[in-house]
Each structure stands twice: as structure tokens, then as C-alpha cells.
Coordinates of C-alpha atoms in Angstrom, one line a residue:
M1 CA -8.1 -34.2 -23.8
S2 CA -6.8 -37.5 -22.5
A3 CA -3.9 -37.8 -20.1
T4 CA -1.7 -39.1 -22.9
S5 CA -2.5 -36.3 -25.3
A6 CA -2.1 -33.7 -22.5
A7 CA 1.4 -35.0 -21.9
E8 CA 2.2 -35.0 -25.6
S9 CA 1.1 -31.4 -25.8
N10 CA 4.0 -30.5 -23.5
A11 CA 6.5 -31.6 -26.1
I12 CA 9.0 -28.7 -26.7
P13 CA 10.2 -28.1 -30.3
A14 CA 13.9 -28.7 -30.7
Y15 CA 14.3 -25.2 -32.3
L16 CA 13.5 -23.4 -29.1
P17 CA 16.5 -22.2 -27.1
L18 CA 15.5 -23.9 -23.9
R19 CA 18.3 -23.8 -21.3
N20 CA 20.6 -26.8 -21.8
D21 CA 20.1 -28.0 -18.3
L22 CA 16.3 -28.1 -18.7
I23 CA 16.3 -30.2 -21.9
G24 CA 14.4 -33.4 -21.1
E25 CA 13.0 -32.1 -17.9
E26 CA 9.3 -32.6 -17.1
P27 CA 7.0 -30.0 -15.3
Y28 CA 6.5 -30.8 -11.7
G29 CA 3.1 -32.0 -10.6
A30 CA 1.2 -34.8 -8.9
P31 CA -1.4 -36.4 -11.2
Q32 CA -4.6 -34.3 -11.6
L33 CA -7.2 -36.9 -12.5
D34 CA -11.0 -36.8 -12.3
V35 CA -11.6 -39.6 -9.8
P36 CA -14.1 -39.9 -7.0
V37 CA -11.5 -40.2 -4.2
C38 CA -8.4 -37.9 -4.5
L39 CA -5.9 -38.6 -1.7
N40 CA -2.7 -37.7 -3.4
V41 CA -1.8 -34.0 -2.8
N42 CA -2.3 -33.6 1.0
E43 CA -5.2 -31.1 0.8
N44 CA -7.7 -30.5 3.6
P45 CA -10.7 -32.4 2.1
Y46 CA -13.3 -30.2 3.8
A47 CA -14.5 -27.1 1.9
P48 CA -14.8 -23.7 3.6
E49 CA -18.0 -23.1 5.5
P50 CA -20.7 -21.0 3.7
A51 CA -20.0 -18.1 6.2
V52 CA -16.3 -18.1 5.1
V53 CA -17.2 -18.2 1.5
E54 CA -19.6 -15.2 2.0
T55 CA -16.9 -13.1 3.8
I56 CA -14.3 -13.9 1.1
A57 CA -16.8 -12.9 -1.6
Q58 CA -17.7 -9.7 0.2
R59 CA -14.1 -8.6 0.8
V60 CA -13.1 -9.3 -2.8
K61 CA -16.2 -7.3 -3.9
E62 CA -15.1 -4.4 -1.7
I63 CA -11.6 -4.1 -3.3
A64 CA -12.8 -4.8 -6.9
P65 CA -13.2 -1.1 -7.7
T66 CA -9.6 -0.6 -6.8
L67 CA -8.1 -3.2 -9.1
N68 CA -6.9 -0.5 -11.5
R69 CA -4.3 0.2 -8.9
Y70 CA -1.4 -1.9 -7.7
P71 CA -1.9 -3.7 -4.4
D72 CA 0.2 -3.0 -1.3
R73 CA 3.5 -4.6 -2.3
E74 CA 4.5 -5.0 1.4
H75 CA 1.0 -6.5 2.3
I76 CA 1.2 -5.0 5.8
E77 CA -2.3 -5.9 6.9
L78 CA -1.8 -9.5 5.8
R79 CA 1.5 -9.7 7.7
K80 CA -0.3 -8.4 10.8
A81 CA -2.8 -11.2 10.3
F82 CA 0.0 -13.7 10.1
S83 CA 1.4 -12.4 13.4
K84 CA -2.0 -12.6 15.1
Y85 CA -2.6 -16.1 13.9
L86 CA 0.9 -17.4 14.9
E87 CA 0.6 -16.0 18.4
R88 CA -2.7 -17.8 18.7
E89 CA -1.6 -21.1 17.1
S90 CA 1.9 -21.4 18.5
G91 CA 2.2 -18.8 21.3
V92 CA 4.9 -17.0 19.5
R93 CA 4.7 -13.2 19.0
L94 CA 6.4 -11.9 15.9
D95 CA 6.6 -8.4 14.6
V96 CA 5.4 -7.5 11.1
D97 CA 9.0 -7.1 9.9
Q98 CA 9.7 -10.7 10.9
L99 CA 7.0 -12.0 8.6
W100 CA 6.6 -12.2 4.8
G101 CA 3.9 -13.6 2.5
A102 CA 3.9 -15.1 -1.0
N103 CA 1.9 -17.2 -3.4
G104 CA 2.1 -20.4 -1.5
S105 CA 5.0 -21.7 0.5
N106 CA 6.4 -22.8 -2.9
E107 CA 7.1 -19.2 -3.7
I108 CA 8.5 -18.6 -0.3
M109 CA 11.0 -21.4 -0.8
L110 CA 11.9 -20.2 -4.3
Q111 CA 12.5 -16.7 -2.9
L112 CA 14.8 -18.2 -0.3
F113 CA 16.8 -20.1 -2.9
Q114 CA 16.9 -16.9 -5.0
A115 CA 18.2 -14.9 -2.1
F116 CA 20.7 -17.3 -0.6
G117 CA 21.5 -19.7 -3.5
G118 CA 22.8 -19.1 -7.0
P119 CA 25.9 -20.0 -8.9
G120 CA 28.7 -21.2 -6.7
R121 CA 26.3 -21.8 -3.7
T122 CA 25.0 -25.0 -2.3
A123 CA 21.8 -26.0 -0.5
L124 CA 21.7 -29.1 1.7
G125 CA 18.7 -31.3 2.3
C126 CA 18.0 -34.5 4.1
D127 CA 16.4 -37.3 2.1
P128 CA 13.8 -38.6 1.7
T129 CA 12.3 -35.1 1.5
Y130 CA 10.1 -32.9 -0.6
S131 CA 10.7 -33.4 -4.3
M132 CA 10.4 -29.7 -5.2
Y133 CA 13.6 -28.7 -3.3
P134 CA 16.0 -29.9 -6.0
E135 CA 13.8 -28.1 -8.6
Y136 CA 14.1 -24.8 -6.7
A137 CA 17.9 -25.4 -6.7
R138 CA 18.0 -26.2 -10.4
D139 CA 15.9 -23.1 -11.3
T140 CA 18.3 -20.8 -9.3
F141 CA 21.5 -22.5 -10.4
T142 CA 22.1 -23.7 -6.9
T143 CA 24.0 -27.0 -6.2
W144 CA 21.7 -29.4 -4.3
K145 CA 23.3 -31.9 -1.9
L146 CA 21.8 -34.5 0.4
A147 CA 22.5 -36.0 3.8
H148 CA 20.6 -39.2 4.3
R149 CA 18.1 -39.7 7.1
N150 CA 18.0 -42.7 9.5
A151 CA 16.2 -45.8 8.6
D152 CA 13.2 -44.7 10.6
F153 CA 13.2 -41.4 8.6
T154 CA 14.3 -39.3 11.6
L155 CA 17.1 -36.8 11.1
D156 CA 20.6 -38.2 11.2
V157 CA 22.0 -35.2 13.0
D158 CA 25.6 -36.4 13.0
A159 CA 25.5 -37.1 9.2
T160 CA 23.8 -33.7 8.7
I161 CA 26.4 -31.8 10.6
K162 CA 29.2 -33.6 8.9
A163 CA 27.7 -32.7 5.5
I164 CA 27.4 -29.0 6.6
E165 CA 31.2 -29.1 7.4
E166 CA 32.0 -30.7 4.1
V167 CA 29.8 -29.0 1.5
K168 CA 29.6 -25.5 3.2
P169 CA 26.0 -24.8 2.2
A170 CA 24.4 -21.4 2.1
M171 CA 21.1 -23.0 3.1
I172 CA 20.2 -26.1 5.1
V173 CA 16.6 -27.2 4.3
L174 CA 14.7 -29.3 6.9
T175 CA 11.1 -30.2 6.9
S176 CA 8.8 -30.8 9.9
P177 CA 6.6 -32.8 9.6
N178 CA 8.8 -34.2 6.8
N179 CA 7.2 -34.7 3.3
P180 CA 6.8 -37.5 2.2
T181 CA 7.3 -39.4 5.5
G182 CA 5.4 -37.2 8.0
T183 CA 8.3 -37.4 10.5
P184 CA 8.5 -34.6 13.1
L185 CA 11.8 -32.8 13.7
K186 CA 12.9 -33.1 17.3
P187 CA 13.7 -29.7 18.9
E188 CA 17.0 -31.0 20.3
D189 CA 18.0 -32.1 16.7
L190 CA 17.1 -28.8 15.3
K191 CA 19.1 -26.9 17.9
R192 CA 22.2 -29.0 17.1
V193 CA 21.9 -28.1 13.5
L194 CA 21.3 -24.4 14.3
E195 CA 24.4 -24.4 16.5
A196 CA 26.5 -26.0 13.8
A197 CA 25.3 -23.5 11.2
R198 CA 26.2 -20.6 13.5
T199 CA 29.8 -21.1 12.9
A200 CA 29.9 -23.0 9.6
E201 CA 31.5 -21.6 6.5
V202 CA 29.6 -20.9 3.3
A203 CA 31.3 -21.8 0.0
G204 CA 31.4 -18.8 -2.3
A205 CA 30.7 -16.3 0.4
A206 CA 32.9 -13.9 2.4
E207 CA 34.5 -14.8 5.7
G208 CA 32.1 -14.5 8.6
V209 CA 29.1 -15.5 6.5
H210 CA 27.1 -18.5 7.9
P211 CA 24.3 -20.6 6.5
V212 CA 20.6 -20.1 7.0
V213 CA 18.6 -23.0 8.4
V214 CA 15.2 -23.2 6.7
V215 CA 12.5 -25.3 8.4
D216 CA 9.5 -26.0 6.2
E217 CA 6.4 -26.4 8.4
A218 CA 3.7 -26.7 5.8
Y219 CA 1.9 -29.4 7.8
I220 CA 2.8 -28.3 11.3
E221 CA -0.8 -27.6 12.4
F222 CA -1.5 -31.4 12.2
R223 CA 1.0 -32.1 14.9
D224 CA -0.2 -33.6 18.1
P225 CA -1.0 -31.0 20.8
G226 CA 2.0 -30.0 22.8
T227 CA 4.5 -30.8 20.0
P228 CA 6.9 -27.8 19.6
T229 CA 7.3 -25.7 16.5
A230 CA 10.5 -24.2 15.2
L231 CA 8.9 -20.8 15.5
E232 CA 9.7 -21.0 19.2
L233 CA 13.5 -20.7 18.4
I234 CA 13.3 -17.6 16.1
G235 CA 14.1 -15.2 18.9
E236 CA 17.2 -17.3 19.9
Y237 CA 18.6 -18.1 16.5
E238 CA 19.0 -15.3 13.9
N239 CA 19.9 -17.9 11.3
L240 CA 16.5 -19.6 11.4
A241 CA 13.8 -19.2 8.8
V242 CA 10.4 -21.0 9.2
S243 CA 8.1 -21.5 6.2
R244 CA 4.4 -21.9 6.7
T245 CA 1.3 -22.1 4.5
M246 CA -2.5 -21.6 4.5
S247 CA -2.9 -24.4 2.0
K248 CA -3.0 -27.5 4.2
A249 CA -4.6 -27.3 7.7
F250 CA -6.1 -23.9 6.9
A251 CA -8.1 -25.4 4.0
F252 CA -7.0 -22.7 1.6
A253 CA -4.9 -24.5 -1.1
G254 CA -6.7 -22.8 -4.0
A255 CA -5.9 -19.3 -2.8
R256 CA -2.1 -19.9 -2.8
V257 CA -0.9 -18.1 0.3
G258 CA 2.3 -19.0 2.1
Y259 CA 4.4 -17.1 4.6
L260 CA 7.8 -16.9 6.2
A261 CA 8.8 -16.2 9.8
A262 CA 12.4 -15.2 10.5
S263 CA 14.7 -12.4 11.6
K264 CA 14.2 -9.0 10.0
G265 CA 17.5 -9.5 8.2
I266 CA 16.4 -12.7 6.5
I267 CA 13.0 -11.1 5.6
D268 CA 14.9 -8.1 4.0
C269 CA 17.0 -10.5 2.0
V270 CA 13.9 -12.1 0.6
R271 CA 12.3 -8.7 -0.2
I272 CA 15.2 -8.0 -2.5
V273 CA 14.3 -10.9 -4.9
R274 CA 10.5 -10.7 -4.7
M275 CA 8.7 -9.7 -7.9
P276 CA 7.0 -6.3 -7.8
Y277 CA 3.5 -6.5 -6.3
H278 CA 3.7 -10.2 -6.2
L279 CA 0.7 -10.7 -4.0
S280 CA -2.5 -9.6 -5.8
A281 CA -5.1 -7.4 -4.1
V282 CA -7.6 -10.3 -4.6
T283 CA -5.2 -12.8 -2.8
Q284 CA -4.6 -10.4 0.1
A285 CA -8.4 -9.7 0.5
A286 CA -9.3 -13.4 0.4
A287 CA -6.6 -14.3 2.9
L288 CA -7.6 -11.6 5.3
A289 CA -11.2 -12.8 5.0
A290 CA -10.2 -16.3 5.8
F291 CA -8.3 -15.2 8.9
E292 CA -11.5 -13.6 10.1
H293 CA -12.9 -17.2 10.3
T294 CA -9.8 -19.0 11.7
D295 CA -12.0 -21.2 14.0
E296 CA -14.0 -22.4 11.0
Q297 CA -11.0 -22.9 8.8
L298 CA -9.3 -25.1 11.4
S299 CA -12.4 -26.8 12.6
R300 CA -11.6 -30.2 11.0
V301 CA -7.9 -30.4 12.0
N302 CA -8.6 -32.4 15.1
H303 CA -10.8 -34.8 13.3
L304 CA -8.2 -35.3 10.6
R305 CA -5.6 -36.1 13.3
E306 CA -7.9 -38.7 14.6
T307 CA -8.4 -40.0 11.1
R308 CA -4.7 -40.2 10.6
N309 CA -4.1 -42.1 13.8
A310 CA -7.0 -44.5 13.1
T311 CA -5.8 -45.1 9.5
A312 CA -2.2 -45.7 10.7
A313 CA -3.4 -48.3 13.2
W314 CA -5.5 -50.0 10.5
L315 CA -2.7 -50.0 8.0
K316 CA -0.4 -51.8 10.5
Q317 CA -3.0 -54.6 10.6
Q318 CA -2.9 -55.1 6.9
T319 CA -0.5 -57.5 5.1
Y320 CA 1.1 -57.8 1.8
K321 CA 2.6 -61.1 0.7
G322 CA 2.5 -62.4 4.3
Q323 CA 4.2 -59.4 5.9
P324 CA 2.5 -56.6 7.9
L325 CA 2.6 -53.2 6.2
E326 CA 5.1 -50.8 7.6
V327 CA 3.8 -47.4 8.6
A328 CA 6.1 -44.4 9.1
E329 CA 5.6 -42.3 12.2
T330 CA 3.6 -39.2 11.1
Q331 CA 2.5 -35.9 12.6
S332 CA 1.0 -34.7 9.3
N333 CA -2.3 -35.3 7.4
F334 CA -0.7 -38.1 5.3
I335 CA 0.8 -41.5 5.9
L336 CA 3.7 -43.2 4.2
F337 CA 3.1 -46.9 4.2
G338 CA 4.1 -50.2 2.7
G339 CA 7.8 -50.6 3.1
H340 CA 8.0 -53.8 1.0
F341 CA 5.7 -53.1 -2.0
D342 CA 7.6 -54.8 -4.9
D343 CA 5.2 -53.3 -7.5
R344 CA 3.8 -50.1 -6.2
D345 CA 3.0 -48.9 -9.7
R346 CA 0.6 -51.7 -10.2
I347 CA -0.9 -51.1 -6.7
F348 CA -1.4 -47.5 -7.8
D349 CA -3.1 -48.5 -11.0
E350 CA -5.4 -51.0 -9.3
L351 CA -6.4 -48.4 -6.8
L352 CA -7.1 -45.9 -9.6
K353 CA -9.3 -48.5 -11.3
R354 CA -11.4 -48.4 -8.1
G355 CA -11.6 -44.6 -8.2
V356 CA -8.9 -44.0 -5.5
L357 CA -5.9 -41.8 -6.3
I358 CA -2.9 -41.9 -3.9
R359 CA 0.8 -41.1 -4.5
V360 CA 3.8 -43.1 -5.6
V361 CA 6.4 -41.1 -3.8
G362 CA 9.3 -41.6 -1.4
P363 CA 11.7 -44.5 -1.1
E364 CA 11.2 -47.7 -3.2
G365 CA 8.5 -49.9 -1.6
W366 CA 6.5 -47.1 -0.1
M367 CA 3.4 -45.2 -1.0
R368 CA 1.6 -42.2 0.5
V369 CA -2.0 -41.5 1.2
C370 CA -3.4 -38.2 2.6
M371 CA -6.5 -38.1 4.9
G372 CA -9.8 -37.5 3.3
T373 CA -13.4 -37.4 4.5
D374 CA -14.8 -40.4 6.5
E375 CA -16.5 -41.6 3.3
E376 CA -13.3 -41.3 1.2
M377 CA -11.2 -43.1 3.8
A378 CA -13.7 -46.0 3.9
R379 CA -13.5 -46.3 0.2
F380 CA -9.7 -46.2 0.4
R381 CA -9.6 -49.0 2.9
E382 CA -12.0 -51.2 0.8
A383 CA -10.0 -50.5 -2.4
L384 CA -6.6 -51.2 -0.8
V385 CA -7.7 -54.6 0.6
E386 CA -9.0 -55.6 -2.8
T387 CA -5.9 -54.3 -4.6
L388 CA -3.4 -56.0 -2.3
R389 CA -5.0 -59.4 -2.8
I390 CA -5.1 -58.9 -6.6
V391 CA -1.5 -57.8 -6.8
E392 CA -0.3 -60.6 -4.6
K393 CA -1.7 -63.1 -7.1
G394 CA 0.6 -61.7 -9.8

């Protein structure tokens, strides 16, 4: 089926009682195209090692005879594994009742919106930011509001605090490193927001209720060594929730495992809205097996950091229509670049013709590329130079 016919197959007949606010909406998703170099969805490009694959297969085989029974709906062993991993990765020791897993950090975020959003409630984000947040809000009938970031994509703390006072959100959603810009969240900025949220009112809630601050750290393992994580503040701030995932640095996107670190109170709120037995026995077994090979799963992270830094330096040396490309500061495995692309859709198409898929996302004039293998990045560099010269000619 072609891309066009696939899109047409999503047409919804007018006689179906689709919710009025969903009429005309499109399903979320980055393009899934069969091209040699896919650098558009921020995956770890390196496949699990054979030893990891073997352990996963063995663990799934061991639980297969029990699949007639429901899995552990509280996934206790997996939560213990989250705790052990975070202590090692971030030096933060959390109890099992401060951790919660789900099918990717997407489900974690949706559960947070289900628990704290809803009709009459507002969630506040800081744009540019992850494009799924307003969809979580839409799907839970939560009002979505934005405070704008600074020109360099760092958090405008004063504007954010002012917005908290004005819109009285139930949730404040921050992202570090930010998607799509890669910008890290400074600890002092986060603390200011957390302090403001401690006393802020929540529209539609009782007196004495204050907002939850959610920090989405999907890409945090790619940060430079020594860079703090929001996890370090959980013991100090009971209104802080930190979302993590195994999809990115941990090279486990296909398994769909995300997790939440927060106070027991926040975890218990999320447990109210979770679907029964939401994490399958197969998912739990595969994740536990992967954690047995943490070293192998994270073995390419340092190289991807080096690739990111080298690619950022190279991009700054490139020009488009006589101007150097702008490159946003990034602590992730992707780079937002360009700044003055006047026809980014054509740049996307020309790259695609050369077998390279990146992402048209973020503010006008910018594009995003995630880090691939050395061979993939070499092809990206070659294709981008060719593309920019072609598009410059009109």
C-alpha cells in the first residue's frame, strides 16, 4: 500500500458518531517510511547485543506457560528493577512505592493527564515542546495552555511562573532535555517552578490543592556527565513527578516500557486510572531481562553523545543562502538545526530522495535530526550538503 492510499484508508465515514472535537483530527505519528537512513524518531540506532536477545527470549519462554493467567498488575519485580537502575544511573535511591511502569512514557504521561487533568482542569506547557502533550490534554478533556520559552529555547521562568498564577493549572509539564530542541532544564529554574507550584491554586480544585510539576526525562541519559537530573529533587518536593523511558538510551523502543518516579501519593493517584493488568507478562519479562544487561544496553550512549557533539560542530560550519546554520544547544540524541530554512518541506523531500529521513518539527525554519550509526551520519552529511545547494538554486 502506498503512503497516499494508507492515508486515505484512515478516512472516517461521516455516519460514525466520532466525538465532535475529534472530527478532522489526524492520528499522531512521525512518518514511517522504508528508507535506508531513518533519523526522525530519536531511537537508539544500535540493536541489542546477541546476549541480550538470548536472555529476553529465555525469560519470555519461561513465562509463556503462565500466559493463561493475568500478570502482576503491580509489576513489583519490575519496579524493583527501576529502583536499582535509577540508583546506579542517577545516584538516587527510591522505594518501590515511588515508582510506576507503563507501556512507554506516552502511557505514563496519559495516566498523569487522566489523574490530574479532566474537564475544568488546565495543564501548562512551555513551547516549543513535545507535540503529544496537547493530544494527551485533548483526549482527557483537559485545557492546554502554553508559556513561551526564551529565544534560545531555555525556560523563561518568569513567564512560566506568571502563567501558573494566571491559569492555575493542575499540571505543569516541563521536558529535559526538551523535545524538539534538546535544551536541558537548569536545576535552579526547576526549583523556582517547584516553589511557585507549592503555593499556587488549581482551578476547579478545592482550597489547599496545588499543581503537580511533571518533568519528562525521556532523553536524560544522553546528558553530559555531571549534569543533574530532576530525580535528585523528589525527596525535597512532594509535588514533583519525573517520567523516564527505556525506549531511547536503553535501546528498547520496540518493547514499550516507560516509568514514573514520584512521591507515593502521586503514584497512588496514577494507580487509580491505570487499566487492569496494563503491563503484560511478556513486557515485564522482556524488561527484566534487559535490565540484566544494563551495561550492554547503554554501551553506545557515550558514542552517541560524541556523535551528537561532532554533528553539532559540523552543522555550525554549514551554510544556507549565505548564512551559517543555527544549532540549538542539546543534551539529547538529536539536534534542532537550521533557524532560517525558508522551505524546510522541500529540504525534507530532497533528503528523502537521497534515502535520508529526518523530521520537520519545531518552530518555522528549523528541522531535527537524531543520531544514527557512523555510516548513517556520513550519509546524512553528504545528503544535506547536496540538498542545501539544490534548494538554494530555487
